[in-house]
Structures are given as structure tokens and as C-alpha cells.
Short mmCIF file of C-alpha atoms in Angstrom, two decimals:
data_model
loop_
_atom_site.label_atom_id
_atom_site.label_comp_id
_atom_site.label_asym_id
_atom_site.label_seq_id
_atom_site.Cartn_x
_atom_site.Cartn_y
_atom_site.Cartn_z
CA MET A 21 128.64 107.23 64.84
CA PRO A 22 125.05 108.21 65.68
CA ARG A 23 124.17 109.49 69.11
CA PRO A 24 124.13 106.45 71.42
CA ILE A 25 120.44 106.05 72.15
CA GLU A 26 117.91 103.68 70.60
CA ALA A 27 114.56 102.06 71.16
CA ILE A 28 114.11 98.37 70.48
CA VAL A 29 110.74 96.81 69.68
CA HIS A 30 110.48 93.15 70.71
CA PRO A 31 108.18 91.19 68.33
CA ALA A 32 108.22 87.99 70.36
CA ALA A 33 106.95 89.92 73.37
CA LEU A 34 104.13 91.45 71.34
CA THR A 35 102.99 88.02 70.19
CA HIS A 36 103.29 86.66 73.72
CA ASN A 37 101.27 89.49 75.25
CA LEU A 38 98.39 89.12 72.81
CA GLY A 39 98.48 85.43 73.64
CA ILE A 40 97.89 86.39 77.27
CA ALA A 41 94.87 88.42 76.16
CA ARG A 42 93.49 85.46 74.24
CA GLU A 43 94.05 83.15 77.20
CA ARG A 44 92.30 85.50 79.63
CA ALA A 45 89.41 86.08 77.22
CA GLY A 46 88.50 82.43 76.80
CA GLY A 47 86.71 82.03 73.49
CA ALA A 48 86.45 85.72 72.67
CA ARG A 49 88.24 87.16 69.67
CA VAL A 50 91.01 89.70 70.14
CA TRP A 51 91.39 93.17 68.72
CA ALA A 52 95.01 94.32 68.65
CA VAL A 53 94.64 98.03 69.35
CA VAL A 54 97.17 100.00 67.29
CA LYS A 55 96.01 103.56 67.88
CA ALA A 56 98.67 106.23 68.46
CA ASN A 57 101.00 104.43 66.03
CA ALA A 58 100.73 101.21 68.02
CA TYR A 59 101.26 103.02 71.32
CA GLY A 60 104.46 104.54 69.99
CA HIS A 61 105.93 101.23 68.84
CA GLY A 62 105.12 101.71 65.14
CA ILE A 63 102.33 99.91 63.31
CA GLU A 64 104.64 98.50 60.66
CA ARG A 65 107.11 97.22 63.27
CA CYS A 66 104.40 95.45 65.25
CA PHE A 67 102.18 94.10 62.51
CA ASP A 68 103.82 90.76 61.74
CA ALA A 69 104.03 89.87 65.42
CA GLN A 70 100.49 90.94 66.23
CA ARG A 71 98.81 89.33 63.23
CA GLN A 72 99.93 85.92 64.53
CA VAL A 73 97.36 86.20 67.33
CA ALA A 74 94.97 89.05 66.53
CA ASP A 75 91.59 88.46 64.92
CA GLY A 76 91.36 92.13 63.98
CA PHE A 77 93.01 95.50 64.42
CA ALA A 78 91.42 98.51 66.13
CA CYS A 79 92.60 102.05 65.45
CA ILE A 80 91.47 105.66 65.62
CA ASP A 81 91.64 107.16 62.15
CA LEU A 82 91.66 106.38 58.47
CA ALA A 83 95.39 106.92 58.11
CA GLU A 84 96.07 104.07 60.53
CA ALA A 85 93.52 101.87 58.75
CA GLU A 86 95.15 102.64 55.40
CA ARG A 87 98.54 101.56 56.75
CA LEU A 88 97.06 98.26 57.89
CA ARG A 89 95.48 97.61 54.50
CA ALA A 90 98.80 98.52 52.83
CA LEU A 91 100.39 95.76 54.93
CA ASP A 92 97.95 93.39 53.21
CA TRP A 93 95.71 92.87 56.24
CA ARG A 94 92.38 91.72 54.83
CA GLY A 95 90.69 90.96 58.13
CA PRO A 96 88.54 93.22 60.32
CA ILE A 97 89.64 96.77 61.12
CA LEU A 98 87.58 98.78 63.58
CA LEU A 99 87.59 102.58 63.85
CA LEU A 100 87.16 103.04 67.60
CA GLU A 101 85.82 106.60 67.36
CA GLY A 102 83.95 106.06 64.13
CA VAL A 103 84.05 108.51 61.26
CA PHE A 104 84.68 112.22 61.69
CA GLU A 105 82.86 113.52 58.60
CA PRO A 106 80.48 112.08 55.99
CA ARG A 107 83.06 111.53 53.26
CA ASP A 108 85.00 109.21 55.59
CA LEU A 109 82.28 106.65 54.88
CA GLU A 110 83.52 106.37 51.29
CA LEU A 111 86.81 104.97 52.51
CA CYS A 112 85.03 102.73 54.98
CA SER A 113 83.19 101.28 52.00
CA ARG A 114 86.31 101.01 49.86
CA TRP A 115 88.49 99.43 52.55
CA HIS A 116 85.69 97.42 54.24
CA LEU A 117 86.24 99.08 57.60
CA TRP A 118 84.05 98.46 60.60
CA HIS A 119 83.28 101.62 62.54
CA THR A 120 81.81 102.77 65.81
CA ILE A 121 78.57 104.72 66.00
CA HIS A 122 78.47 106.85 69.14
CA ALA A 123 76.18 109.77 68.18
CA GLU A 124 73.08 110.61 66.15
CA HIS A 125 74.98 112.65 63.57
CA GLN A 126 76.95 109.55 62.55
CA ILE A 127 73.68 107.71 61.90
CA ASP A 128 72.48 110.69 59.83
CA TRP A 129 75.65 110.56 57.74
CA LEU A 130 75.26 106.83 57.24
CA ALA A 131 71.62 107.23 56.19
CA ALA A 132 72.68 109.68 53.47
CA HIS A 133 75.62 107.54 52.32
CA LYS A 134 75.38 105.74 48.99
CA THR A 135 77.24 102.45 48.98
CA LEU A 136 77.22 99.06 47.30
CA HIS A 137 78.75 97.50 50.40
CA PRO A 138 76.62 97.63 53.57
CA HIS A 139 78.60 98.53 56.67
CA ARG A 140 79.41 96.63 59.84
CA VAL A 141 79.00 99.03 62.77
CA PHE A 142 79.56 98.90 66.52
CA LEU A 143 76.89 100.83 68.41
CA LYS A 144 78.42 102.33 71.55
CA LEU A 145 76.62 102.65 74.87
CA ASN A 146 77.63 105.32 77.36
CA SER A 147 77.38 103.06 80.40
CA GLY A 148 79.07 105.51 82.77
CA MET A 149 82.35 106.63 81.23
CA ASN A 150 80.64 109.77 79.91
CA ARG A 151 82.96 110.31 76.97
CA LEU A 152 81.29 108.89 73.86
CA GLY A 153 78.20 106.82 73.31
CA PHE A 154 74.43 106.85 73.52
CA ALA A 155 72.76 107.22 76.90
CA PRO A 156 70.94 104.05 77.99
CA GLN A 157 67.53 105.61 77.37
CA ALA A 158 68.49 106.49 73.77
CA PHE A 159 70.36 103.30 72.91
CA ARG A 160 67.49 101.16 71.61
CA ALA A 161 66.17 103.93 69.37
CA ALA A 162 69.64 104.31 67.85
CA TRP A 163 69.84 100.54 67.35
CA GLN A 164 66.45 100.54 65.62
CA ARG A 165 67.50 103.32 63.28
CA LEU A 166 70.63 101.43 62.30
CA VAL A 167 68.99 98.07 61.65
CA ASN A 168 66.43 99.77 59.42
CA LEU A 169 69.12 101.31 57.18
CA PRO A 170 69.98 99.52 53.93
CA GLN A 171 73.50 100.91 54.37
CA VAL A 172 73.99 98.70 57.45
CA ASP A 173 74.74 95.00 57.28
CA ASP A 174 75.29 94.17 60.94
CA VAL A 175 75.13 95.99 64.28
CA SER A 176 77.43 94.97 67.12
CA LEU A 177 77.17 96.39 70.64
CA MET A 178 79.96 97.90 72.70
CA THR A 179 80.83 99.97 75.76
CA HIS A 180 83.96 101.11 77.58
CA PHE A 181 84.78 100.74 81.28
CA SER A 182 86.05 103.65 83.34
CA ASP A 183 87.18 101.72 86.42
CA ALA A 184 88.16 98.24 85.30
CA ASP A 185 91.66 98.90 86.63
CA ALA A 186 90.70 99.81 90.20
CA GLN A 187 88.51 98.77 93.09
CA ARG A 188 85.97 101.55 92.73
CA GLN A 189 82.29 101.95 91.91
CA GLY A 190 81.24 98.65 93.41
CA ALA A 191 82.87 95.41 94.34
CA ASP A 192 84.42 94.77 90.94
CA GLY A 193 84.83 98.30 89.62
CA ILE A 194 82.70 97.51 86.58
CA ALA A 195 79.50 96.12 88.09
CA HIS A 196 77.39 99.25 87.57
CA GLN A 197 78.47 99.56 83.93
CA VAL A 198 77.91 95.89 83.22
CA ALA A 199 74.42 96.24 84.67
CA ALA A 200 73.74 99.28 82.49
CA PHE A 201 74.98 97.44 79.40
CA GLU A 202 72.95 94.33 80.18
CA SER A 203 69.79 96.38 80.69
CA ALA A 204 70.24 98.46 77.53
CA THR A 205 71.10 95.52 75.28
CA ALA A 206 68.80 92.84 76.69
CA ASP A 207 67.34 90.71 73.88
CA LEU A 208 69.17 92.68 71.17
CA PRO A 209 71.08 90.54 68.66
CA GLY A 210 74.66 91.28 67.72
CA GLU A 211 78.17 90.62 68.93
CA ARG A 212 79.39 92.28 72.10
CA SER A 213 82.64 94.09 72.93
CA LEU A 214 83.07 95.32 76.50
CA ALA A 215 86.53 94.49 77.78
CA ASN A 216 89.54 96.78 77.44
CA SER A 217 92.97 95.67 78.69
CA ALA A 218 92.13 96.08 82.36
CA ALA A 219 88.83 94.23 82.09
CA THR A 220 90.42 91.49 80.00
CA LEU A 221 93.06 90.85 82.64
CA ARG A 222 90.96 91.34 85.76
CA HIS A 223 87.42 90.35 84.85
CA ALA A 224 87.06 88.52 81.54
CA HIS A 225 87.87 85.11 83.00
CA ARG A 226 85.26 85.41 85.77
CA PRO A 227 81.97 86.96 84.65
CA LEU A 228 80.00 88.69 87.38
CA ALA A 229 77.20 86.61 88.85
CA GLY A 230 74.00 87.16 86.91
CA ALA A 231 75.68 89.45 84.35
CA VAL A 232 76.73 89.14 80.74
CA ASN A 233 80.05 87.55 79.94
CA VAL A 234 82.46 90.49 80.31
CA ALA A 235 84.73 89.00 77.65
CA GLY A 236 81.84 89.17 75.19
CA ASP A 237 82.68 88.29 71.61
CA TRP A 238 85.64 90.68 71.21
CA VAL A 239 88.17 91.98 73.74
CA ARG A 240 90.22 95.09 73.00
CA ALA A 241 93.88 94.45 73.87
CA GLY A 242 95.49 97.87 74.11
CA ILE A 243 98.24 98.55 76.64
CA LEU A 244 98.54 94.91 77.69
CA GLY A 245 99.59 94.02 74.16
CA TYR A 246 102.69 96.16 74.59
CA GLY A 247 103.58 94.88 78.05
CA GLY A 248 102.03 97.73 80.03
CA VAL A 249 100.00 97.01 83.14
CA PRO A 250 96.70 98.89 83.43
CA ASP A 251 96.35 98.27 87.18
CA TYR A 252 99.93 99.06 88.26
CA PRO A 253 101.02 99.28 91.09
CA GLU A 254 98.40 96.87 92.43
CA HIS A 255 99.81 94.34 90.00
CA ASN A 256 102.98 94.31 87.93
CA ALA A 257 103.90 92.80 84.59
CA ALA A 258 105.22 89.61 86.18
CA HIS A 259 101.87 89.05 87.90
CA TRP A 260 100.06 89.03 84.56
CA GLY A 261 102.88 87.31 82.66
CA LEU A 262 103.48 90.28 80.36
CA GLN A 263 106.77 91.08 78.64
CA PRO A 264 108.12 94.51 77.60
CA GLY A 265 107.25 95.34 74.00
CA MET A 266 109.80 98.15 73.89
CA SER A 267 113.16 98.94 75.47
CA LEU A 268 114.82 102.34 75.57
CA ARG A 269 118.60 102.16 75.90
CA ALA A 270 121.35 104.75 75.86
CA GLN A 271 124.98 105.01 76.92
CA VAL A 272 127.06 106.91 79.43
CA LEU A 273 128.75 109.87 77.72
CA GLY A 274 130.90 111.11 80.56
CA VAL A 275 131.76 110.57 84.22
CA GLN A 276 132.09 113.08 87.06
CA ASP A 277 133.43 112.66 90.59
CA LEU A 278 131.47 114.66 93.15
CA GLN A 279 132.45 115.88 96.58
CA PRO A 280 130.01 116.52 99.44
CA GLY A 281 128.05 119.67 98.63
CA ASP A 282 128.41 119.43 94.84
CA THR A 283 125.18 119.76 92.88
CA VAL A 284 123.91 118.16 89.69
CA GLY A 285 122.07 119.65 86.73
CA TYR A 286 119.85 122.65 86.10
CA GLY A 287 118.41 124.18 89.24
CA SER A 288 120.90 122.27 91.40
CA THR A 289 118.04 120.09 92.58
CA PHE A 290 120.37 117.33 93.79
CA THR A 291 123.18 117.90 96.27
CA ALA A 292 125.72 115.19 97.06
CA ALA A 293 125.85 114.30 100.76
CA ARG A 294 129.04 112.32 100.27
CA ALA A 295 131.66 111.61 97.66
CA MET A 296 129.96 110.15 94.59
CA ARG A 297 130.63 109.03 91.07
CA ILE A 298 127.99 109.89 88.48
CA GLY A 299 127.47 109.29 84.75
CA THR A 300 125.92 111.58 82.16
CA VAL A 301 123.60 109.66 79.82
CA ALA A 302 122.59 110.40 76.24
CA CYS A 303 118.87 110.69 76.96
CA GLY A 304 116.66 113.64 77.81
CA TYR A 305 113.18 115.01 77.49
CA ALA A 306 113.69 115.70 73.77
CA ASP A 307 113.92 111.91 73.40
CA GLY A 308 110.63 111.40 75.22
CA TYR A 309 111.99 110.74 78.69
CA PRO A 310 109.83 112.59 81.24
CA ARG A 311 111.38 115.89 82.35
CA HIS A 312 109.51 115.66 85.65
CA ALA A 313 111.14 112.34 86.58
CA PRO A 314 112.63 113.03 90.02
CA THR A 315 115.89 111.98 91.58
CA GLY A 316 115.61 108.30 92.34
CA THR A 317 113.78 107.25 89.18
CA PRO A 318 115.11 103.74 88.48
CA VAL A 319 117.47 102.87 85.61
CA LEU A 320 119.65 99.89 84.79
CA VAL A 321 123.37 100.42 84.20
CA ASN A 322 124.93 97.37 82.54
CA GLY A 323 121.86 95.52 83.79
CA VAL A 324 122.31 96.63 87.41
CA ARG A 325 119.70 98.81 89.08
CA SER A 326 120.65 102.39 89.82
CA ARG A 327 118.87 105.77 89.89
CA THR A 328 118.68 109.15 88.22
CA LEU A 329 120.09 112.26 89.91
CA GLY A 330 118.92 115.84 89.51
CA ARG A 331 116.81 117.36 86.78
CA VAL A 332 116.38 115.76 83.37
CA SER A 333 117.58 118.13 80.64
CA MET A 334 116.83 118.22 76.92
CA ASP A 335 119.54 115.81 75.79
CA MET A 336 121.05 114.35 78.96
CA LEU A 337 120.35 113.03 82.42
CA ALA A 338 122.58 111.92 85.28
CA VAL A 339 122.73 108.51 86.93
CA ASP A 340 124.42 107.28 90.08
CA LEU A 341 127.51 105.12 89.41
CA SER A 342 128.79 105.10 93.00
CA ALA A 343 128.07 101.41 93.52
CA LEU A 344 129.13 100.45 89.99
CA PRO A 345 132.93 100.75 89.80
CA ASP A 346 133.10 98.96 86.45
CA ALA A 347 130.66 101.33 84.76
CA GLY A 348 131.98 104.22 82.70
CA VAL A 349 131.89 105.85 79.30
CA GLY A 350 130.05 103.58 76.88
CA SER A 351 128.19 101.63 79.55
CA GLU A 352 124.66 100.67 78.63
CA VAL A 353 121.85 102.47 80.43
CA THR A 354 118.38 100.96 80.13
CA LEU A 355 115.76 103.64 80.74
CA TRP A 356 112.96 101.06 80.54
CA GLY A 357 112.46 97.60 79.16
CA ARG A 358 115.09 94.89 78.80
CA SER A 359 118.86 95.32 78.92
CA ARG A 360 121.19 93.37 76.65
CA CYS A 361 121.97 90.99 79.50
CA GLY A 362 118.28 90.26 80.01
CA ALA A 363 117.62 92.28 83.16
CA GLU A 364 114.27 94.07 83.02
CA LEU A 365 113.05 97.45 84.22
CA PRO A 366 109.25 97.64 83.78
CA ILE A 367 108.08 100.81 82.06
CA ASP A 368 105.29 101.11 84.61
CA GLU A 369 107.80 101.40 87.44
CA VAL A 370 109.59 104.24 85.66
CA ALA A 371 106.30 105.97 84.89
CA HIS A 372 105.07 105.59 88.46
CA ALA A 373 108.25 107.18 89.80
CA ALA A 374 107.69 110.09 87.41
CA GLY A 375 104.05 110.51 88.40
CA THR A 376 102.62 109.34 85.09
CA ILE A 377 101.62 106.08 83.36
CA GLY A 378 103.43 103.74 81.01
CA TYR A 379 101.05 104.62 78.17
CA GLU A 380 102.42 108.18 78.11
CA LEU A 381 106.05 107.09 78.02
CA MET A 382 105.42 104.72 75.11
CA CYS A 383 103.52 107.30 73.11
CA ALA A 384 106.00 110.09 73.88
CA LEU A 385 109.02 108.41 72.28
CA ALA A 386 110.52 111.17 70.12
CA PRO A 387 110.99 110.86 66.35
CA ARG A 388 114.71 111.55 66.72
CA VAL A 389 115.23 108.28 68.62
CA PRO A 390 116.28 105.48 66.22
CA VAL A 391 114.06 102.42 66.51
CA ARG A 392 114.98 98.90 65.52
CA ILE A 393 113.38 95.50 65.82
CA GLY A 394 115.21 93.12 68.07
#
């Protein structure tokens, strides 16, 4: 039999979570963000569930866009970082891709591009994130260049929030960026896209007084679509009504009885203070589980909460079975997500214990882990 570990993608949860995005966004349309291979879930595994709610798909590169078109998606696809070289525009024309414009060189490429199909572009404002986008003082000139190009059919306006998930930079975390966006785009036509997952959950349903509607015309449902919580631990998945899009499950391979003073794993980082019973689980950092997860990181054994012990190794980790007399070889261990009996262990809780975020755990799932839809 294969090694007893698998990841399970839950289509019903993916549909449900995008429904939450639509509900929070009011009348705005919803991008299902599928970058990083749908946050590690697999574009092809998620597509049928997401297309039931999504108005469009947003991704990073042409390879992801090609996969979506191969799945017979004929609706909008947005390249969130735009094109990376001039010849990328040929495929944007061929596949009718919408793409972000965040720098002058992309406008130059577009001006030199010969196409029979004018492009839909999203002009990005750097409203304070300071990653990509035009500075407010350069934004209108970039917009004017684009609307004057025969290669451009429509210009939409977008920005990205740095602090939508936390109470920073003003009372709502986004106020200064909303103000910058409103000032830079005042009186400009075109659809708006401002809200990422955090802004969709926290702000889209209650626009700031005197500001633009934060939901805009399109919201970008990234991590929330997969059941991750962008503002954990302030809020958890239950607070937002989100369900796990992925579960990682393994089994106990062996059992050891420890005496006081016995240690566990490489580096002997855990020492038993009393007699204990532990299980060795078929999961390690080569499967994508975080090596730096400390003793005490939560797991479910047969649906019952327990904890890891000692250092995570390449192919195995140890869990505490002391309070689980019925657990043994073959027992199910849920590393995150939903157990077979329905008990849930939120991925954000696991990530928080390991000093990281749920996004990283999803994206780090190793190719050697079998994945099925269930």
C-alpha cells in the first residue's frame, strides 16, 4: 500500500467560501484567486467548485491562465502582476486575458504591440503598499497614456491594501490607502478593484464614511476562498463562517512507551516528565509540514485533540497518545483540516503555533503527498 498520508481537497467548502466573499461584497463581482496553483490546492481540483460562484479568475502567470482556458473557462482572467516581457502580450491577445499595468515599461510594451483585439487592463495605484504600482502623482499620466492607445479597450483601476488584516495605520487599517486611491482616481471612469480577502471580510460591507465603496466592482478572494483567515488570531474561521478547503491526514506508524527522562526525536528537544505513550506519524517536513513546529502544535488523533512532541523530521513526527488509550497503529492523525469523523483543526491554528501563516502551509504541500477530492 502507499505511504499512509494524503491531502483532501473539499469542493463544497471552496464553493461555500466564495459564497461568503460574495455575501460580504454586496453587489461586487468576485475574482477567485488561483495563484500558486490555487494556494497549493490545485487549479484543476478547485475549478469546478469555484466556477459556481466566481465571476472571474485571477492568477500570476500565463501558465496558470493557460490551464484555466484549457478547462474551458471563457470568462475573465486577470494577470495580477501583468506581463513580464513584450511577447506575453501576444498570448494576452490570443486568450483574451485582462492584465495589470503597474509600471511605465508595461505601457511602452503595449504601445508597441500589434493586435486585432484591444486589451482590458487594470491600472494599479501604489497607495502605500510600496510593492507594485504607480505613485499617486504619476497615476493620472499613466491613465491618460493608456486611454489614448488603440491597443487598449478599457482601463480599470486597482490598488492593494497592506494592513486590511490589522488595526494599524488609522482607525480601520485601510483609511489612508482608501484616501490615496480616492484622490488619485477622482472623476476617472472605469471599474474599481480594491479589496483583497482581509478587506472583503472586514471592510467591504461597511464603506468608510466619505470614502469610495471598498468593495468596488471586483473583490479579490484569495486565502478566504480556501478557508484561511487573514486576520487570525483576532478572528477565526468560525467567526467568518469559513470552511477548510484542504485537510492533511496521515496515520500512526508505531507506538512507543516512554519513562520519565526519555527523550523524543533529533536533538532530544522533548523530555518526558512522566510515563507517556507516544505515536510516530507518517508526516514530516518533506511532506510540507513545518519543521519549526514546536512541541505542543495541535493535531487530531481519531478526531480528538492532541499535540506534537519533539522535533519534526523529514518523514515522521511524534504525537502524544497518553490520553488516547484506544489510539494505536493505523489511527488517523489530522495535521490540519477536517478529520473523517468531522472534527476540525483550523490550518491557521497550526500555522500560528509554528510561527507562520496558513498561506505558507497550503502552498508548501509537497508533490509527494497524494491529493484527492473528497
